[in-house]
Coordinates of N, CA and C in Angstrom, one line a residue:
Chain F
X25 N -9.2 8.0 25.8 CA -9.0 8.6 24.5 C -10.2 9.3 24.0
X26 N -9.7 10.3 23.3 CA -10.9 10.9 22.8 C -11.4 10.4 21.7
X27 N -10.7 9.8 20.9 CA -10.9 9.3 19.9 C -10.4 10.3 18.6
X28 N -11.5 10.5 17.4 CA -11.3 11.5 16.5 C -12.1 13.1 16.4
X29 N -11.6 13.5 16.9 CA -12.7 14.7 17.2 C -12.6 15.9 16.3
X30 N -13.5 16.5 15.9 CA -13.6 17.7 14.7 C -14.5 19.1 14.6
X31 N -13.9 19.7 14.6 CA -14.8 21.3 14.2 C -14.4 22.3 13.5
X32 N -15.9 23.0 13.3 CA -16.7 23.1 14.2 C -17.6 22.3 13.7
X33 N -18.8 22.2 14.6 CA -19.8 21.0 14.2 C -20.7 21.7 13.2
X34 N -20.8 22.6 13.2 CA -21.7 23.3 12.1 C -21.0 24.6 11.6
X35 N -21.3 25.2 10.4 CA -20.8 26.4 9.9 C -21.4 26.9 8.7
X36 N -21.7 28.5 8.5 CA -22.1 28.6 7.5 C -22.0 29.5 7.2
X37 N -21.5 29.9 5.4 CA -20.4 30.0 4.9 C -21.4 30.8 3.6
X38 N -20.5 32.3 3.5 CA -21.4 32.5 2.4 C -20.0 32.9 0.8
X39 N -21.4 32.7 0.1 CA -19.9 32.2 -1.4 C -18.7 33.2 -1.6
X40 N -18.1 32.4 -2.0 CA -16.5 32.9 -1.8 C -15.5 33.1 -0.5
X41 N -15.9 33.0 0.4 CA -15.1 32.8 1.5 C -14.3 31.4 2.1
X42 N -13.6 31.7 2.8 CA -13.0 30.6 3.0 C -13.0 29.8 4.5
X43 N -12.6 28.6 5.3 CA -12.3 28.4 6.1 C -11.6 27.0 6.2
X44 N -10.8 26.8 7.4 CA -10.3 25.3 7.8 C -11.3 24.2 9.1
X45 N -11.4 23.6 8.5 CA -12.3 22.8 9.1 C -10.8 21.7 10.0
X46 N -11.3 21.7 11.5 CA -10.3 20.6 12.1 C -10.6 19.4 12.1
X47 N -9.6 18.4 12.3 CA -9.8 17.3 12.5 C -8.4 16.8 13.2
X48 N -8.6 15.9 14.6 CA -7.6 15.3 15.6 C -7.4 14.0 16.0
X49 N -6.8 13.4 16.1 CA -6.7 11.6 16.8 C -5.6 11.5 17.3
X50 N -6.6 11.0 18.8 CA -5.3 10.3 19.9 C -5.0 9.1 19.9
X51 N -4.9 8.6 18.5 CA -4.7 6.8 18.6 C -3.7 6.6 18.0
X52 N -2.9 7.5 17.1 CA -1.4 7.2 17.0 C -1.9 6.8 15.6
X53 N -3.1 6.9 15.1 CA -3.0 6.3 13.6 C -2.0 7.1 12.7
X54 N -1.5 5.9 11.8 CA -1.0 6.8 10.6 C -1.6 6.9 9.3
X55 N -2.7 6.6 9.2 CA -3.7 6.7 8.0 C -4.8 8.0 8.4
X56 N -4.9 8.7 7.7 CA -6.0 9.8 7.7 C -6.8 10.1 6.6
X57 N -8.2 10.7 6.8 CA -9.0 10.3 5.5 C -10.0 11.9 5.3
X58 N -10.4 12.7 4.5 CA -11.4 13.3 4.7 C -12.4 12.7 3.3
X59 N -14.0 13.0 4.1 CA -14.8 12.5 3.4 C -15.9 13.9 3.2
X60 N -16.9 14.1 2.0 CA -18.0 14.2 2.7 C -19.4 13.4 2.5
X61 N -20.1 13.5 2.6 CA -21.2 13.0 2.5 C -22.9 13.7 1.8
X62 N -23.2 13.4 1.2 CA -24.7 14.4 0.5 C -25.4 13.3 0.7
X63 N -27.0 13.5 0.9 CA -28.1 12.5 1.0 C -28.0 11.7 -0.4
X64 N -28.4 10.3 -0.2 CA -27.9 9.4 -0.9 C -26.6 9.0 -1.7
X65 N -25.7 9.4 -1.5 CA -24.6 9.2 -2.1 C -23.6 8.8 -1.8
X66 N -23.6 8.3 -0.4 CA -22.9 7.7 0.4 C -21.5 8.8 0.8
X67 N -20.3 8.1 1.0 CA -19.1 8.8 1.3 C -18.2 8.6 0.2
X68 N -17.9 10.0 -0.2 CA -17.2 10.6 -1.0 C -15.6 10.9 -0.6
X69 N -14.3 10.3 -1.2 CA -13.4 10.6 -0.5 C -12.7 11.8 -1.2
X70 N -12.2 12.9 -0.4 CA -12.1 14.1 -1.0 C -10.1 14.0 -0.6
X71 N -9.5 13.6 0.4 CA -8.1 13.5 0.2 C -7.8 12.7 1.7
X72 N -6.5 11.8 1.3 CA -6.0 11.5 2.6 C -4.8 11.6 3.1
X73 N -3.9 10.7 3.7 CA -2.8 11.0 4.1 C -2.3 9.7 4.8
X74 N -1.1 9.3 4.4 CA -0.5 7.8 4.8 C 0.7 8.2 6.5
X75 N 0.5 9.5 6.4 CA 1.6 9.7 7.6 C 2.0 10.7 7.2
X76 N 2.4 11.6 8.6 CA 3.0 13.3 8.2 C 4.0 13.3 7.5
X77 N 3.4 14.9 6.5 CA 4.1 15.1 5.5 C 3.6 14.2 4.2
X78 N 3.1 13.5 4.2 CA 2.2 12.7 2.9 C 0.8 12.9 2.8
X79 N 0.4 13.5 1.7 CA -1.1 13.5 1.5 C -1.4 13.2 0.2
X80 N -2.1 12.6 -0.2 CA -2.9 12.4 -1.8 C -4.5 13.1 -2.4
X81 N -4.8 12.9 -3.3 CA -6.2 13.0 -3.7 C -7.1 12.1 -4.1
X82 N -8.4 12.3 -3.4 CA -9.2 11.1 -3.6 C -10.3 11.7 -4.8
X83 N -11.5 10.9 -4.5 CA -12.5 11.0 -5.7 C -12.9 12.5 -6.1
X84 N -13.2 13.8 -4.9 CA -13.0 14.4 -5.3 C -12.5 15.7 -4.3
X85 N -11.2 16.2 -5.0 CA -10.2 16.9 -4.4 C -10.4 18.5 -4.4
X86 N -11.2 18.5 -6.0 CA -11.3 19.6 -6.1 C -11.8 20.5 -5.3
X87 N -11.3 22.2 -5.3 CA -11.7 23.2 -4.2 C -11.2 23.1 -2.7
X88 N -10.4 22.2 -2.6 CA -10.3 21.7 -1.0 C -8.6 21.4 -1.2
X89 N -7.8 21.8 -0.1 CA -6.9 21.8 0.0 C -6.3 20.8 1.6
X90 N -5.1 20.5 1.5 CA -5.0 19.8 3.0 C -3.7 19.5 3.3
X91 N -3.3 19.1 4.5 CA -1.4 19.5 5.0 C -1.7 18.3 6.1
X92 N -0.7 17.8 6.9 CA -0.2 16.9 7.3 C 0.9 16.9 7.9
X93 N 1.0 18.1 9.0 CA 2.4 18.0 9.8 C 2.1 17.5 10.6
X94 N 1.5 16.8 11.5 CA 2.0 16.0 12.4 C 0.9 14.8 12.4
X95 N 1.4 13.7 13.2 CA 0.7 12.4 13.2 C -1.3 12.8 13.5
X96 N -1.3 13.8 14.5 CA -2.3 13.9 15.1 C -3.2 14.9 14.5
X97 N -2.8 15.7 13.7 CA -3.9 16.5 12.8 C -3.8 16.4 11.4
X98 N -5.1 16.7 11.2 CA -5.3 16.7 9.2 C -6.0 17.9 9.3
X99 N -5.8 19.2 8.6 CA -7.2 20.1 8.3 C -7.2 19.9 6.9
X100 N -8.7 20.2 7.0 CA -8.7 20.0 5.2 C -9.8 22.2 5.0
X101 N -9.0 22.8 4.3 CA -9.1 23.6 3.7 C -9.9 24.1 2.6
X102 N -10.6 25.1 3.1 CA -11.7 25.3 1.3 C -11.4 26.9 1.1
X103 N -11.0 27.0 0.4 CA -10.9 28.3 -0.1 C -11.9 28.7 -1.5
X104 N -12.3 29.7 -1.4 CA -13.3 30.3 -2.3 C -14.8 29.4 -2.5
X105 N -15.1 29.4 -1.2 CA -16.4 28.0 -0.6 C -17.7 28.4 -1.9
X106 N -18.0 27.5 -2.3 CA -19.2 27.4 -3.3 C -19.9 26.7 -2.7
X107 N -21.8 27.1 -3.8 CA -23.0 26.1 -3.0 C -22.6 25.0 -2.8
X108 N -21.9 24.3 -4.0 CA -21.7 22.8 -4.1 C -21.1 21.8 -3.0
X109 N -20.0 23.0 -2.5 CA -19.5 22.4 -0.8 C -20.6 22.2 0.4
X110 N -21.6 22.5 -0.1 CA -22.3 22.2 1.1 C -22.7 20.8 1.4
X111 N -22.5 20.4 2.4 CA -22.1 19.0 2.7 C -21.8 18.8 4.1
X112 N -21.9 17.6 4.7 CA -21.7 16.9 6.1 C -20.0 16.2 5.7
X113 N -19.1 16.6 6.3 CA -17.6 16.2 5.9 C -17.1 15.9 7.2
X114 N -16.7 14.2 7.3 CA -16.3 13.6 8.0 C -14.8 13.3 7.6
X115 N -13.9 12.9 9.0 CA -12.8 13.2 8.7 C -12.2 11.7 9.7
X116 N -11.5 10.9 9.1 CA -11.6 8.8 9.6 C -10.2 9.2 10.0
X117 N -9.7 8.1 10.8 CA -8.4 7.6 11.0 C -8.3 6.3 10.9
X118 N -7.3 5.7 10.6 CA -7.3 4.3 10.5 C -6.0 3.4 11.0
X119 N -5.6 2.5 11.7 CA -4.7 2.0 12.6 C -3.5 1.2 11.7
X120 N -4.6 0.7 10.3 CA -4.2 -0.2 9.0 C -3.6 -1.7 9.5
X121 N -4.4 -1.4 9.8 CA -4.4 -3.6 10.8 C -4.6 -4.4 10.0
X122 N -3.3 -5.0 9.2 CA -3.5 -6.2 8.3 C -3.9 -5.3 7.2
X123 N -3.9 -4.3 6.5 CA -4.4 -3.9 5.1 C -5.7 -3.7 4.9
X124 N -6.4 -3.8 6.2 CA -7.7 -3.4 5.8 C -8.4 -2.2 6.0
X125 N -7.8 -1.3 6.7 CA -7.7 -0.1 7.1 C -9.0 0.1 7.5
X126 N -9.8 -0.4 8.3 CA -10.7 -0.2 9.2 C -11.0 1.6 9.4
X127 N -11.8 2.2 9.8 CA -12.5 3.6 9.7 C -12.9 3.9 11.4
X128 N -11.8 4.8 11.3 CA -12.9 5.4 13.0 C -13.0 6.9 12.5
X129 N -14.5 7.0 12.7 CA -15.0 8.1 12.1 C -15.0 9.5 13.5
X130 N -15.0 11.3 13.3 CA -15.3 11.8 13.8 C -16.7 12.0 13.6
X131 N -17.1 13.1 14.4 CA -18.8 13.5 14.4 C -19.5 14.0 13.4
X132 N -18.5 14.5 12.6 CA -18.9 15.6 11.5 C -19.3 17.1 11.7
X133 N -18.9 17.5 10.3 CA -19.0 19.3 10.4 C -20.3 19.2 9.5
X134 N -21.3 20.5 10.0 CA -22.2 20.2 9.2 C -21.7 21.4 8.2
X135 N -21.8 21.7 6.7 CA -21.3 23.2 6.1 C -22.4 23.3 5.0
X136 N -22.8 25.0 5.5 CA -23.6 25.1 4.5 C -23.3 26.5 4.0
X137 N -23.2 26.2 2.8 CA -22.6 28.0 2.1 C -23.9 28.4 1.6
X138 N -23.7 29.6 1.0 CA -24.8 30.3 0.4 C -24.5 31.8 0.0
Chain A
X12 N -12.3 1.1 -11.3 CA -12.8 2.0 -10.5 C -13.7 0.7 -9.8
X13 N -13.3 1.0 -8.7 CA -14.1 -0.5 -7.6 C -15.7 0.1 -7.1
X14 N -16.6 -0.8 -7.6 CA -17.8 -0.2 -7.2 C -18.8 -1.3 -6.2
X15 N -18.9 -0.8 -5.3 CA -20.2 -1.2 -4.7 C -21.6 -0.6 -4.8
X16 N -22.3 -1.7 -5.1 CA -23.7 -1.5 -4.8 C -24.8 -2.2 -3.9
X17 N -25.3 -1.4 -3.1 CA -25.7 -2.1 -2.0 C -27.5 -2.1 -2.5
X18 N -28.2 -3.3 -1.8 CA -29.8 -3.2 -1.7 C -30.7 -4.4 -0.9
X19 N -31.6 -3.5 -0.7 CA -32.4 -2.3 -0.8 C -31.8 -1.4 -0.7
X20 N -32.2 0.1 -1.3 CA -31.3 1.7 -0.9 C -32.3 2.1 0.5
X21 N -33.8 1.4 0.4 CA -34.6 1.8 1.5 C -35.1 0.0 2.7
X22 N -35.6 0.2 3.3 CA -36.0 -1.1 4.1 C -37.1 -0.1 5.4
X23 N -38.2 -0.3 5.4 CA -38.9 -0.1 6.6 C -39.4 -1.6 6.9
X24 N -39.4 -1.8 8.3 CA -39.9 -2.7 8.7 C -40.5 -3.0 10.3
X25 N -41.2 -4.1 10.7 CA -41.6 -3.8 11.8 C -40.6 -4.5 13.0
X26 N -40.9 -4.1 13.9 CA -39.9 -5.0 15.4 C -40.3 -6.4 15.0
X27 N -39.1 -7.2 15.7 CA -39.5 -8.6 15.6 C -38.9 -9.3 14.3
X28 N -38.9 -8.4 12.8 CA -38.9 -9.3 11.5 C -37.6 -9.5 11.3
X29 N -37.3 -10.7 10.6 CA -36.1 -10.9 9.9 C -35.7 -9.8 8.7
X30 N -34.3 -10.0 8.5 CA -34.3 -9.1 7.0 C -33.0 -9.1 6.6
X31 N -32.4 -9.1 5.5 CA -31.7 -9.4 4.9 C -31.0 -8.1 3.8
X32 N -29.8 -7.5 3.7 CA -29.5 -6.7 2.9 C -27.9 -7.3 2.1
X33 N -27.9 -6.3 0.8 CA -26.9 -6.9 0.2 C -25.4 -5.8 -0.1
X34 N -24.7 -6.7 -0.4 CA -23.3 -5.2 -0.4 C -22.8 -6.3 -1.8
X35 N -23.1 -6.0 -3.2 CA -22.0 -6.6 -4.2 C -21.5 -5.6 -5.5
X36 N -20.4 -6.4 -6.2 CA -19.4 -5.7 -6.6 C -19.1 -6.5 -7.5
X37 N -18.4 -6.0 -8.6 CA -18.1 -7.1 -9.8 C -16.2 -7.0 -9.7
X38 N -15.7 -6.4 -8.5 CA -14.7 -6.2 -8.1 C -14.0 -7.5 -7.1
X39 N -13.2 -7.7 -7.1 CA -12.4 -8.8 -5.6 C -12.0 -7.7 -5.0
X40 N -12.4 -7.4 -3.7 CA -11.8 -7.2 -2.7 C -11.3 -7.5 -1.7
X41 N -10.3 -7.5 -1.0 CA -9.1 -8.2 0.3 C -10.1 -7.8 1.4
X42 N -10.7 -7.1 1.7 CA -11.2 -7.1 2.7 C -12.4 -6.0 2.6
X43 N -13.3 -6.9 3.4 CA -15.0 -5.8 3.3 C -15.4 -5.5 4.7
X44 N -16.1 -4.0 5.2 CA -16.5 -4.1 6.3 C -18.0 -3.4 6.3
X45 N -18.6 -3.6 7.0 CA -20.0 -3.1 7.6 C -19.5 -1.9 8.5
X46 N -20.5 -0.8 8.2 CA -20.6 0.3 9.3 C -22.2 0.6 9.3
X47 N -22.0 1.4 10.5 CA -23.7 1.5 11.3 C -23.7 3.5 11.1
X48 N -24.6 4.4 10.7 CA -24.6 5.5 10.9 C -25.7 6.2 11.7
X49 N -25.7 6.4 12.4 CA -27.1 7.2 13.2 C -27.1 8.6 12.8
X50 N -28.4 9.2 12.8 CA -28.5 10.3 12.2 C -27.4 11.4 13.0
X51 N -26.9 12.4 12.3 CA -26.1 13.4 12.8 C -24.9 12.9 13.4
X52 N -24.6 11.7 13.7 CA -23.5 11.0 14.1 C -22.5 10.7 12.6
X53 N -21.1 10.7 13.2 CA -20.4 9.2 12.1 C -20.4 8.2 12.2
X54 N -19.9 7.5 10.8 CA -20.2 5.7 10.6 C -19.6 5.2 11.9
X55 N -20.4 3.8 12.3 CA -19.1 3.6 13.4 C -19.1 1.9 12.8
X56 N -17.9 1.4 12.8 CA -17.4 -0.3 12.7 C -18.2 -0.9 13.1
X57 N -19.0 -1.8 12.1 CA -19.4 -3.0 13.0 C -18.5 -4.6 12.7
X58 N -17.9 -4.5 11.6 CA -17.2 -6.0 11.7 C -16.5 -5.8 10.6
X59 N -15.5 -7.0 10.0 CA -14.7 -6.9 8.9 C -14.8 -7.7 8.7
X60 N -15.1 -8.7 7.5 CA -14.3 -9.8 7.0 C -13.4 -9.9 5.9
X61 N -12.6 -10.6 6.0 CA -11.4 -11.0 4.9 C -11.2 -12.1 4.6
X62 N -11.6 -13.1 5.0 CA -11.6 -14.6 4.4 C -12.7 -14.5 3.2
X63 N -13.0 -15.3 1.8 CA -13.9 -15.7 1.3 C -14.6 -16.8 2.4
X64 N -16.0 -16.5 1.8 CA -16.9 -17.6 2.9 C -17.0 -17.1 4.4
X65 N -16.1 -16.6 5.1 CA -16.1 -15.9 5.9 C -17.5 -15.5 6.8
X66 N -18.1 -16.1 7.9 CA -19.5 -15.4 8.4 C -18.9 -15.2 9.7
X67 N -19.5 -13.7 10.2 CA -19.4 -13.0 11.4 C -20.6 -12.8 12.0
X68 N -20.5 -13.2 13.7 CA -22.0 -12.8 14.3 C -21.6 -11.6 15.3
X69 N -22.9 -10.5 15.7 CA -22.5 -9.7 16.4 C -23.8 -9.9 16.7
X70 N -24.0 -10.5 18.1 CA -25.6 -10.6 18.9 C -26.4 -11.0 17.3
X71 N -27.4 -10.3 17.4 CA -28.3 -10.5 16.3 C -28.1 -10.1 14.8
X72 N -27.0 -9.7 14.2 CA -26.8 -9.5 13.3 C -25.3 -10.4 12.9
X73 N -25.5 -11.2 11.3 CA -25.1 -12.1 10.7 C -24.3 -11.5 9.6
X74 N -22.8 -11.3 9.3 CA -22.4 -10.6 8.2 C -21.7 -11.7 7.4
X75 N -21.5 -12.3 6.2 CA -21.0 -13.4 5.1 C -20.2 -12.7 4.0
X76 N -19.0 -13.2 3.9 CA -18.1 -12.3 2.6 C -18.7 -13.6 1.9
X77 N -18.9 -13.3 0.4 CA -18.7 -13.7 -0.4 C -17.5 -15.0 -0.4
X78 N -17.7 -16.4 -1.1 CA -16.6 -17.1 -1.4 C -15.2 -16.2 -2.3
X79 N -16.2 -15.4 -3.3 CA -15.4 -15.2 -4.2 C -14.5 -13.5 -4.1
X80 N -15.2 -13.3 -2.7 CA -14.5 -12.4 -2.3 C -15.1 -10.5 -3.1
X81 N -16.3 -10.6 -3.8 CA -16.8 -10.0 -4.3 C -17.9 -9.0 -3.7
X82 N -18.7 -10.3 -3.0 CA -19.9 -9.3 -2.3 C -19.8 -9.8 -1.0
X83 N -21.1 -9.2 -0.2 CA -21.1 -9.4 1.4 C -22.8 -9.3 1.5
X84 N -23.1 -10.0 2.7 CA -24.8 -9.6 3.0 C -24.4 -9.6 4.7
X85 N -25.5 -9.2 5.1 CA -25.8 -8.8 6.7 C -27.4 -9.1 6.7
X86 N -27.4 -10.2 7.7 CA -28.8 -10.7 8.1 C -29.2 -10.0 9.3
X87 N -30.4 -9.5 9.6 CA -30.8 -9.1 10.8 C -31.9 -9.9 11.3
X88 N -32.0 -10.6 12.5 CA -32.1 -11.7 13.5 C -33.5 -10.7 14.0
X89 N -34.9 -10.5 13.7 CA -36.0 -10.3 15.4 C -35.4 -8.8 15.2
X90 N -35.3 -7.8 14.1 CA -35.1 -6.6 14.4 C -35.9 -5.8 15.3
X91 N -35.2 -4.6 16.1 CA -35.0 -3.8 17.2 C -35.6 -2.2 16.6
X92 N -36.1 -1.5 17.0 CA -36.2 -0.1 17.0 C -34.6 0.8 16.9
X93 N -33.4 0.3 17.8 CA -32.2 0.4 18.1 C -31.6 -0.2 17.0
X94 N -32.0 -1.1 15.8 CA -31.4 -1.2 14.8 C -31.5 -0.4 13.5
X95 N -32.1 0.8 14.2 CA -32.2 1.8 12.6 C -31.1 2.4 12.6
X96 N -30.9 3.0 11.4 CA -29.8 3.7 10.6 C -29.3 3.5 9.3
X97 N -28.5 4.1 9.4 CA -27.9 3.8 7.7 C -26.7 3.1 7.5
X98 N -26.9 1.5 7.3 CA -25.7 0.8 7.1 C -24.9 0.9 5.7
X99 N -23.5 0.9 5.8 CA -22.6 1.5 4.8 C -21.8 0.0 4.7
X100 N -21.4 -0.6 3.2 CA -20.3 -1.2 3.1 C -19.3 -0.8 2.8
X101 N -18.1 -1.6 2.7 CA -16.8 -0.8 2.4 C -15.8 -1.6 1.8
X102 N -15.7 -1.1 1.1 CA -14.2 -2.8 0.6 C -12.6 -1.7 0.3
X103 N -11.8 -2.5 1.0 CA -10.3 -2.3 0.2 C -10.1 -3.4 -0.4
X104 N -9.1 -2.8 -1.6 CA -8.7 -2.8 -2.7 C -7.9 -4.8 -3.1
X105 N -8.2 -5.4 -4.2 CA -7.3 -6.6 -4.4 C -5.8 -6.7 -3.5
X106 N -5.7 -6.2 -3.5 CA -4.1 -6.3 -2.7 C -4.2 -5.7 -1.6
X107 N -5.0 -4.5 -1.4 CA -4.9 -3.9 -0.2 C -3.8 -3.3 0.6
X108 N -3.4 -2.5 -1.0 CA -2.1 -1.9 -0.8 C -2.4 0.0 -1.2
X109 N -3.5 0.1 -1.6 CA -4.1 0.9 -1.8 C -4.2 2.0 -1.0
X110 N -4.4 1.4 0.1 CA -4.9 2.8 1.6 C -5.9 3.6 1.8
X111 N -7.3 2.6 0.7 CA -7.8 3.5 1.1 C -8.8 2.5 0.9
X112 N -10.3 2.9 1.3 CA -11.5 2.0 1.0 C -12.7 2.7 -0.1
X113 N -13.2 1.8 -0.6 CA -14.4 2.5 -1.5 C -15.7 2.0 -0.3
X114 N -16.3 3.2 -0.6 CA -18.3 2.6 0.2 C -18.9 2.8 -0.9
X115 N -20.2 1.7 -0.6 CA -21.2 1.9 -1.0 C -22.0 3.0 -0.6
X116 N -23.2 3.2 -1.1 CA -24.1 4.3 -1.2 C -25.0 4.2 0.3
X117 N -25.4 3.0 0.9 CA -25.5 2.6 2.3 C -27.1 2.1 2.1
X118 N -27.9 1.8 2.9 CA -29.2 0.9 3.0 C -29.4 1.8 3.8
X119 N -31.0 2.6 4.3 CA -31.5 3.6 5.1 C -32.3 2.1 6.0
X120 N -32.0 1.7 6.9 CA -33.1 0.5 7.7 C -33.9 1.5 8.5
X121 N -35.2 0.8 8.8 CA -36.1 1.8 10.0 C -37.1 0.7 10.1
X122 N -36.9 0.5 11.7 CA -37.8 -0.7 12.0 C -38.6 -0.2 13.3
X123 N -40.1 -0.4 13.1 CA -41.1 0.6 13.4 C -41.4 -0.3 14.6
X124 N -41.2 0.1 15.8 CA -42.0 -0.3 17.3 C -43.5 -1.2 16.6

């Protein structure tokens, strides 16, 4: 298994443009998560998804968009990319074993606009 | 709004030392876990607990939920150069019906050869 895998690994983005960042898992999970991350602030959840066709919003959603057709992909979407998106944005799957929904993380995308 | 706070935010230390960090919350959470991050990498799992009282051992490192189901600590045993990184806590929700987990801000460890 490949596990969760995502790209591209780095990108950079100048203001107002847009792109889709991927994200894949060969483990059959039906939980999906995107996060990013900035120096000290730990992980930020920006939207997830309980199984295709279902997605929600997390802490913060804003500027970022995301879809959910099938079990094995999530992209999450930035349209009209601003400085503030710049960010390390990891993208989890989770198996939800007993409710605790455990995190298997991809590599991360590094994004930097400007 | 479920909040963890973890500490130290920093820890340098040398090979060999014991050391101790903390993950608490004025929250109950169903279940808390430890993750390990290496630079440029993602978090990866190191353990879960869900019982109160609850202690987990992985080789040299010691993780304790809380009785009260609140906070968590992680002992480290004779630390390694191989045990740097940035450890993240995580808790889902009182019921754990939620689907999702909150982290903490994470502990930067660096333990100097």
């Amino acid at each position: 298994n490949a596990g969760v895998t995502q790209t591209p690994k780095f990108r950079i983005l100048k203001i107002g443009q847009s792109m889709t960042l991927q994200c894949a898992q060969d483990m059959n999970h039906n939980y999906m998560y995107w996060y990013r991350q900035d120096p000290g602030m730990g992980l930020k959840l920006i939207y997830y998804s309980v199984g295709a066709g279902i997605t929600d919003k997390g802490e913060v959603p804003n500027g970022y968009n995301v879809s959910r057709s099938t079990t094995e992909d999530f992209p999450l979407r930035l349209e009209l990319a601003a400085p503030s998106q710049t960010s390390v944005y990891f993208c989890a799957s989770s198996p939800d074993r007993a409710l605790t929904y455990e995190q298997y993380f991809g590599p991360g995308t590094r994004l930097t606009v400007t | 709004t479920q909040l963890l706070e973890q500490s130290p935010q920093f820890l340098s230390i040398q090979e060999g030392e014991n050391l101790t960090v903390y993950c608490n919350s004025s929250s109950v959470f169903s279940s808390l876990q430890w993750y390990r991050q290496e630079p440029g990498e993602g978090p990866v799992l190191l353990v879960t607990v869900v019982t109160g009282g609850e202690v987990k051992k992985l080789k040299r490192l010691t993780f304790q939920f809380g009785d009260a189901r609140k906070d968590s600590s992680l002992h480290i045993t004779a630390a390694q150069p191989g045990d740097t990184g940035l450890y993240l806590c995580a808790g889902a929700g009182e019921t754990g019906a939620n689907s999702k987990l909150t982290f903490g801000k994470g502990i930067t460890l660096s333990v100097r050869p």
